[in-house]
Short mmCIF file of C-alpha atoms in Angstrom, two decimals:
data_model
loop_
_atom_site.label_atom_id
_atom_site.label_comp_id
_atom_site.label_asym_id
_atom_site.label_seq_id
_atom_site.Cartn_x
_atom_site.Cartn_y
_atom_site.Cartn_z
CA MET A 1087 -29.73 18.73 -2.81
CA ARG A 1088 -31.56 17.55 -5.94
CA ARG A 1089 -32.38 21.17 -6.91
CA LEU A 1090 -28.66 22.02 -6.87
CA ALA A 1091 -27.56 19.02 -8.92
CA LEU A 1092 -29.07 19.99 -12.28
CA PRO A 1093 -27.74 23.58 -12.33
CA LEU A 1094 -24.28 22.30 -11.43
CA LEU A 1095 -24.41 19.71 -14.20
CA ALA A 1096 -25.48 22.42 -16.64
CA LEU A 1097 -22.52 24.58 -15.63
CA PHE A 1098 -20.13 21.65 -16.13
CA ALA A 1099 -21.61 20.92 -19.56
CA ALA A 1100 -21.35 24.56 -20.60
CA GLY A 1101 -17.75 24.79 -19.45
CA CYS A 1102 -18.57 27.60 -17.03
CA LEU A 1103 -16.85 25.96 -14.06
CA ASP A 1104 -13.09 26.07 -14.50
CA LEU A 1105 -12.01 23.32 -12.09
CA ASP A 1106 -8.34 22.59 -12.68
CA PHE A 1107 -7.75 19.19 -11.10
CA ASP A 1108 -4.18 17.92 -11.16
CA PRO A 1109 -3.81 14.43 -12.64
CA PRO A 1110 -3.01 11.70 -10.07
CA HIS A 1111 0.51 11.17 -11.43
CA LEU A 1112 1.58 14.78 -10.83
CA ILE A 1113 2.98 15.50 -7.37
CA LYS A 1114 2.05 19.09 -6.51
CA GLU A 1115 1.90 18.79 -2.72
CA ALA A 1116 2.67 16.33 0.07
CA ARG A 1117 1.42 12.85 -0.85
CA ILE A 1118 1.60 9.30 0.48
CA ILE A 1119 2.22 7.30 -2.69
CA GLY A 1120 3.38 4.03 -1.17
CA LEU A 1121 2.76 2.03 2.01
CA ARG A 1122 4.21 -1.47 2.13
CA PRO A 1123 3.85 -4.22 4.73
CA GLU A 1124 6.69 -6.72 5.05
CA PRO A 1125 5.52 -9.40 4.88
CA PRO A 1126 2.12 -8.59 3.33
CA GLU A 1127 0.77 -11.86 4.76
CA ALA A 1128 2.26 -12.56 8.17
CA GLN A 1129 2.01 -15.80 10.06
CA PHE A 1130 0.78 -15.54 13.62
CA GLY A 1131 3.59 -14.44 15.90
CA GLU A 1132 5.57 -12.87 13.03
CA ASP A 1133 6.48 -9.18 13.15
CA VAL A 1134 5.25 -6.93 10.33
CA VAL A 1135 7.39 -3.95 9.31
CA PHE A 1136 5.61 -1.14 7.45
CA THR A 1137 7.44 1.28 5.17
CA THR A 1138 6.00 4.36 3.51
CA LEU A 1139 6.89 6.64 0.62
CA ILE A 1140 5.88 10.25 1.32
CA VAL A 1141 7.00 12.95 -1.11
CA ASP A 1142 6.18 16.53 -2.03
CA GLU A 1143 6.47 18.72 -5.11
CA THR A 1144 10.23 19.07 -4.62
CA GLY A 1145 10.72 15.30 -4.66
CA ALA A 1146 11.90 15.34 -1.04
CA ASP A 1147 11.31 12.38 1.26
CA LEU A 1148 9.12 13.98 3.91
CA SER A 1149 9.71 11.22 6.44
CA GLU A 1150 13.23 12.63 6.87
CA ALA A 1151 12.12 16.23 7.44
CA PRO A 1152 12.86 17.43 11.01
CA ASP A 1153 9.41 19.00 11.44
CA VAL A 1154 7.50 15.90 10.26
CA GLU A 1155 6.23 13.17 12.58
CA LEU A 1156 4.76 9.82 11.54
CA ARG A 1157 2.26 8.09 13.83
CA TRP A 1158 1.46 4.46 13.08
CA THR A 1159 -1.43 2.53 14.64
CA VAL A 1160 -3.23 -0.77 14.13
CA CYS A 1161 -6.52 -1.77 15.70
CA VAL A 1162 -5.81 -5.29 16.96
CA SER A 1163 -8.82 -6.80 18.68
CA LEU A 1164 -10.91 -9.92 18.43
CA ALA A 1165 -13.71 -7.82 16.94
CA ALA A 1166 -11.40 -6.43 14.22
CA ILE A 1167 -10.16 -9.93 13.34
CA ILE A 1168 -13.73 -11.26 13.14
CA ARG A 1169 -14.79 -8.36 10.90
CA GLY A 1170 -11.73 -8.89 8.70
CA ALA A 1171 -12.73 -12.53 8.30
CA GLY A 1172 -16.16 -11.45 7.04
CA LEU A 1173 -17.89 -12.93 10.09
CA GLY A 1174 -18.97 -9.72 11.80
CA ALA A 1175 -22.65 -10.61 11.58
CA GLY A 1176 -22.08 -13.48 14.01
CA SER A 1177 -20.53 -11.37 16.73
CA GLU A 1178 -21.70 -8.75 19.18
CA LEU A 1179 -18.14 -7.84 20.10
CA ASP A 1180 -16.88 -4.29 19.96
CA ASP A 1181 -13.44 -2.81 20.34
CA ASP A 1182 -11.83 0.24 21.85
CA CYS A 1183 -9.69 1.69 19.07
CA ARG A 1184 -10.05 5.31 20.04
CA GLU A 1185 -6.89 7.31 20.73
CA GLY A 1186 -5.55 5.76 23.91
CA GLY A 1187 -7.95 2.81 23.66
CA GLU A 1188 -6.77 -0.58 24.85
CA ASP A 1189 -7.16 -2.18 21.39
CA LEU A 1190 -5.26 0.53 19.49
CA ILE A 1191 -1.59 -0.39 19.16
CA ARG A 1192 0.93 2.35 18.48
CA LEU A 1193 3.67 0.77 16.40
CA ASP A 1194 7.30 0.56 17.42
CA THR A 1195 9.84 2.63 15.45
CA GLU A 1196 12.97 1.98 17.50
CA GLY A 1197 15.99 1.06 15.40
CA LEU A 1198 14.12 1.57 12.11
CA PRO A 1199 14.47 4.21 9.36
CA PRO A 1200 12.26 7.30 9.78
CA ASN A 1201 9.76 5.98 7.21
CA ALA A 1202 9.18 2.62 8.95
CA ALA A 1203 7.42 1.07 11.94
CA ARG A 1204 6.96 -2.41 13.38
CA LEU A 1205 3.90 -4.34 14.57
CA PRO A 1206 5.17 -6.99 17.00
CA GLY A 1207 3.73 -10.39 16.17
CA ALA A 1208 3.12 -11.05 19.85
CA GLU A 1209 0.40 -8.38 19.89
CA VAL A 1210 -1.73 -10.27 17.36
CA LEU A 1211 -0.84 -13.64 18.83
CA ALA A 1212 -2.14 -12.58 22.25
CA VAL A 1213 -5.55 -11.70 20.78
CA VAL A 1214 -5.96 -14.92 18.82
CA ALA A 1215 -4.79 -16.99 21.79
CA GLN A 1216 -8.25 -16.37 23.25
CA LEU A 1217 -9.66 -18.67 20.56
CA MET A 1218 -7.18 -21.52 20.67
CA MET A 1219 -7.94 -24.90 22.14
CA PRO A 1220 -5.55 -26.04 24.89
CA GLY A 1221 -3.01 -28.79 24.54
CA PRO A 1222 -3.48 -32.15 26.26
CA GLY A 1223 -4.17 -31.61 29.94
CA GLY A 1224 -4.24 -27.83 29.54
CA PRO A 1225 -6.99 -25.61 30.92
CA MET A 1226 -9.93 -24.76 28.69
CA PRO A 1227 -9.97 -21.11 27.59
CA GLU A 1228 -12.58 -18.87 29.11
CA PRO A 1229 -15.61 -18.39 26.82
CA VAL A 1230 -15.63 -15.08 24.98
CA PRO A 1231 -18.86 -13.17 25.66
CA GLY A 1232 -20.66 -12.01 22.53
CA LEU A 1233 -19.60 -14.85 20.22
CA GLU A 1234 -22.27 -17.04 18.70
CA PRO A 1235 -21.76 -20.82 18.88
CA GLY A 1236 -19.66 -22.07 16.00
CA LEU A 1237 -18.17 -18.67 15.18
CA ILE A 1238 -14.81 -19.56 16.70
CA ASP A 1239 -14.56 -22.69 14.54
CA SER A 1240 -15.46 -20.68 11.42
CA LEU A 1241 -12.90 -18.01 12.27
CA LEU A 1242 -10.12 -20.54 12.79
CA VAL A 1243 -10.93 -22.12 9.41
CA VAL A 1244 -10.68 -18.72 7.70
CA ILE A 1245 -7.38 -17.94 9.42
CA ALA A 1246 -5.92 -21.35 8.60
CA GLU A 1247 -7.01 -21.59 4.97
CA VAL A 1248 -7.20 -17.99 3.75
CA GLY A 1249 -6.07 -15.38 6.27
CA VAL A 1250 -7.65 -12.33 7.85
CA PRO A 1251 -7.00 -8.79 6.58
CA LEU A 1252 -6.24 -6.02 9.05
CA SER A 1253 -5.33 -2.40 8.37
CA VAL A 1254 -2.53 -0.09 9.45
CA ARG A 1255 -3.23 3.63 9.80
CA LEU A 1256 -0.53 6.20 9.12
CA GLU A 1257 -0.95 9.82 10.23
CA VAL A 1258 1.55 12.42 9.05
CA TYR A 1259 2.04 15.58 11.11
CA ARG A 1260 4.02 18.67 10.17
CA GLN A 1261 4.80 21.13 12.95
CA GLY A 1262 2.16 19.40 15.07
CA GLU A 1263 -0.63 19.66 12.47
CA GLN A 1264 -2.00 16.61 10.69
CA ILE A 1265 -1.46 16.91 6.93
CA LEU A 1266 -1.97 13.36 5.64
CA VAL A 1267 -3.67 10.09 6.57
CA GLY A 1268 -3.11 6.76 4.83
CA PHE A 1269 -4.27 3.17 5.26
CA LYS A 1270 -2.91 -0.16 4.05
CA ARG A 1271 -4.28 -3.66 4.37
CA PHE A 1272 -2.15 -6.61 5.39
CA ALA A 1273 -3.11 -10.10 6.49
CA ILE A 1274 -2.48 -12.60 9.25
CA THR A 1275 -2.64 -16.27 8.45
CA MET A 1276 -1.65 -19.77 9.46
CA ARG A 1277 -0.93 -20.89 5.88
CA ALA A 1278 2.48 -22.38 5.26
CA ASP A 1279 2.87 -20.45 1.98
CA PRO A 1280 1.86 -16.81 2.54
CA THR A 1281 2.31 -14.42 -0.37
CA THR A 1282 5.19 -11.96 -0.64
CA ASN A 1283 5.80 -8.46 -1.98
CA PRO A 1284 6.78 -7.86 -5.62
CA PRO A 1285 10.54 -7.60 -6.15
CA PRO A 1286 12.17 -4.17 -6.40
CA PRO A 1287 11.14 -2.61 -9.73
CA ARG A 1288 12.99 -2.75 -13.01
CA PHE A 1289 11.82 -0.78 -16.05
CA SER A 1290 13.14 1.01 -19.10
CA LEU A 1291 13.12 4.63 -20.23
CA ASP A 1292 13.31 4.74 -24.02
CA GLY A 1293 14.91 1.29 -23.94
CA ALA A 1294 17.53 2.09 -21.27
CA PHE A 1295 16.89 -0.08 -18.21
CA VAL A 1296 17.00 1.11 -14.62
CA SER A 1297 16.72 -1.27 -11.68
CA ALA A 1298 16.51 -1.35 -7.89
CA ARG A 1299 17.40 -5.04 -7.69
CA ASP A 1300 21.18 -5.00 -7.52
CA GLY A 1301 22.02 -2.03 -5.31
CA ASP A 1302 22.03 -1.45 -1.57
CA ASP A 1303 18.75 0.49 -1.64
CA PRO A 1304 15.76 -1.54 -2.99
CA THR A 1305 13.80 1.69 -3.49
CA LEU A 1306 16.37 3.44 -5.71
CA CYS A 1307 16.42 2.60 -9.41
CA VAL A 1308 19.82 3.16 -10.97
CA PRO A 1309 20.80 2.95 -14.65
CA GLU A 1310 22.14 -0.40 -15.79
CA GLY A 1311 24.19 1.46 -18.41
CA ASP A 1312 25.02 5.11 -19.00
CA ALA A 1313 23.52 7.91 -16.92
CA LEU A 1314 20.00 8.87 -17.97
CA SER A 1315 19.35 12.08 -19.85
CA VAL A 1316 16.57 13.16 -22.19
CA GLU A 1317 15.76 16.20 -24.28
CA ALA A 1318 13.45 18.84 -22.82
CA GLY A 1319 9.89 18.17 -23.95
CA ALA A 1320 10.77 14.71 -25.29
CA GLU A 1321 8.26 11.88 -25.15
CA VAL A 1322 9.97 9.16 -23.12
CA ALA A 1323 8.66 5.58 -23.24
CA LEU A 1324 8.27 3.92 -19.82
CA ASP A 1325 8.08 0.13 -19.97
CA PRO A 1326 8.16 -2.30 -16.99
CA ASP A 1327 10.28 -5.43 -17.18
CA ASP A 1328 8.38 -8.37 -18.69
CA ASP A 1329 9.26 -10.76 -15.87
CA GLU A 1330 5.92 -10.65 -14.05
CA GLU A 1331 5.25 -14.38 -14.32
CA ALA A 1332 8.34 -14.99 -12.19
CA TRP A 1333 6.92 -13.20 -9.15
CA LEU A 1334 3.12 -13.11 -9.47
CA GLU A 1335 1.53 -15.55 -7.02
CA THR A 1336 -1.81 -17.17 -6.28
CA TYR A 1337 -3.73 -16.83 -3.04
CA PRO A 1338 -6.84 -18.55 -1.64
CA VAL A 1339 -10.18 -16.84 -1.09
CA PHE A 1340 -13.64 -18.02 -0.15
CA ASN A 1341 -16.08 -17.63 -3.04
CA PHE A 1342 -19.79 -16.88 -2.69
CA ASP A 1343 -20.53 -20.58 -2.20
CA GLY A 1344 -18.18 -20.76 0.78
CA VAL A 1345 -15.64 -22.82 -1.16
CA VAL A 1346 -11.93 -21.99 -1.21
CA GLN A 1347 -10.67 -21.03 -4.66
CA GLU A 1348 -7.31 -19.78 -5.93
CA ASN A 1349 -7.06 -16.23 -7.26
CA GLU A 1350 -4.16 -14.96 -9.33
CA GLU A 1351 -2.32 -11.73 -8.66
CA SER A 1352 -2.04 -9.12 -11.39
CA ALA A 1353 0.65 -6.45 -11.69
CA TYR A 1354 -0.30 -2.76 -11.66
CA TYR A 1355 2.17 0.09 -12.21
CA SER A 1356 1.48 3.59 -10.87
CA TRP A 1357 3.69 6.36 -12.26
CA PHE A 1358 4.48 9.65 -10.49
CA VAL A 1359 6.45 12.76 -11.47
CA THR A 1360 6.91 16.30 -10.19
CA ALA A 1361 7.04 17.84 -13.68
CA GLY A 1362 5.99 16.99 -17.20
CA SER A 1363 3.08 14.63 -17.76
CA VAL A 1364 2.46 10.88 -17.94
CA ALA A 1365 -0.02 9.57 -20.50
CA ASP A 1366 -1.41 6.87 -18.17
CA ASP A 1367 -1.45 7.16 -14.38
CA ILE A 1368 -1.73 3.37 -13.93
CA THR A 1369 -0.76 0.68 -16.42
CA GLN A 1370 -1.29 -3.06 -16.56
CA ARG A 1371 -0.37 -5.75 -19.07
CA PRO A 1372 -0.84 -6.21 -21.94
CA ASN A 1373 -0.61 -2.40 -22.13
CA ASP A 1374 1.73 -1.76 -19.21
CA ASP A 1375 3.91 0.79 -21.02
CA THR A 1376 3.21 4.51 -21.10
CA THR A 1377 4.87 7.80 -22.05
CA TRP A 1378 6.34 10.58 -19.95
CA THR A 1379 6.50 13.96 -21.65
CA ALA A 1380 9.58 15.52 -20.11
CA PRO A 1381 9.35 19.10 -18.79
CA GLU A 1382 10.49 21.98 -20.99
CA GLU A 1383 12.81 23.36 -18.32
CA PRO A 1384 16.24 21.66 -18.09
CA GLY A 1385 17.15 20.15 -14.75
CA THR A 1386 17.12 16.89 -12.80
CA TYR A 1387 13.68 15.45 -12.09
CA PRO A 1388 12.50 12.49 -10.00
CA LEU A 1389 10.23 9.78 -11.38
CA TRP A 1390 8.66 7.01 -9.30
CA VAL A 1391 6.99 3.74 -10.16
CA VAL A 1392 4.90 1.94 -7.54
CA VAL A 1393 4.20 -1.73 -8.28
CA ARG A 1394 1.13 -3.45 -6.80
CA ASP A 1395 0.23 -7.10 -7.16
CA GLY A 1396 -3.54 -6.64 -6.91
CA HIS A 1397 -3.60 -8.41 -3.55
CA LEU A 1398 -1.61 -7.02 -0.59
CA GLY A 1399 1.93 -6.62 -1.91
CA MET A 1400 3.76 -3.53 -3.10
CA SER A 1401 7.21 -2.25 -4.09
CA TRP A 1402 8.52 1.00 -5.53
CA CYS A 1403 11.58 2.87 -6.70
CA ARG A 1404 12.73 6.34 -7.65
CA VAL A 1405 14.98 7.34 -10.52
CA ASP A 1406 16.39 10.82 -11.19
CA VAL A 1407 16.42 11.84 -14.85
CA VAL A 1408 18.49 14.68 -16.28
CA VAL A 1409 16.51 16.84 -18.71
CA ARG A 1410 18.82 18.81 -20.99
#
């Protein structure tokens, strides 16, 4: 392996390898560009609804395609919760999260849009119930084999004061063949003030604002004024709304000394297009604006912004821009 590395580096340096990688903002094939839990921090017993944004080079929503199937799973086991709490070293537990395994939960999609699925809160509650102390006069829970003494107390402290991250897995199949896999963290907690997702986006294109906050669809940005149109090849300024302080939150974490401290969220903006180019794939204040160079060919083109809070939350919207 080492003998191959130097010749390859030499070829890169000499420009002899013509590797044409598409920039992250340019959608040239099927991509998962958003996966949002609602809520991002769920209290025990609360359902979590996951929504995804899957698009291709045409701008189509692939979750609505008749030959596309979405399969959602979460590994919900005591072992997964202990690992998520950072206490895995104190446990000899394992889980069965293989396909068909007893700890792998296939999420419910009944009554939801094609891009969504639900994790029933009762599934997580049943796992954690193994750890809970009984009420007055109630029977003591059976001891859980494989747990070191004191681990249960530590785990309950983490759940109560911070929360435990878990992960949802999304597999996308087209005509029976897997084409995409995505993961997203969410958390379960007993805190009275869990964090929330960012609001639907609002941003401007060359000073003209579009927003997803006032319409029926929180993922569709519509012009607040006249319809959007730009000249072919124009450099279009993209600038998020400066209202971040109104929705950014704090959340507790354990530091290296084992003491709970408050961390602050920070807004990140990921930009995606099917044509043209964006100067910065991801922006963050104080330089959260960027520029989209519109395509040379007239037409109507989609543009997406995905907002992340640097913790667990996410929102997004799409706007269609006429290039003339």
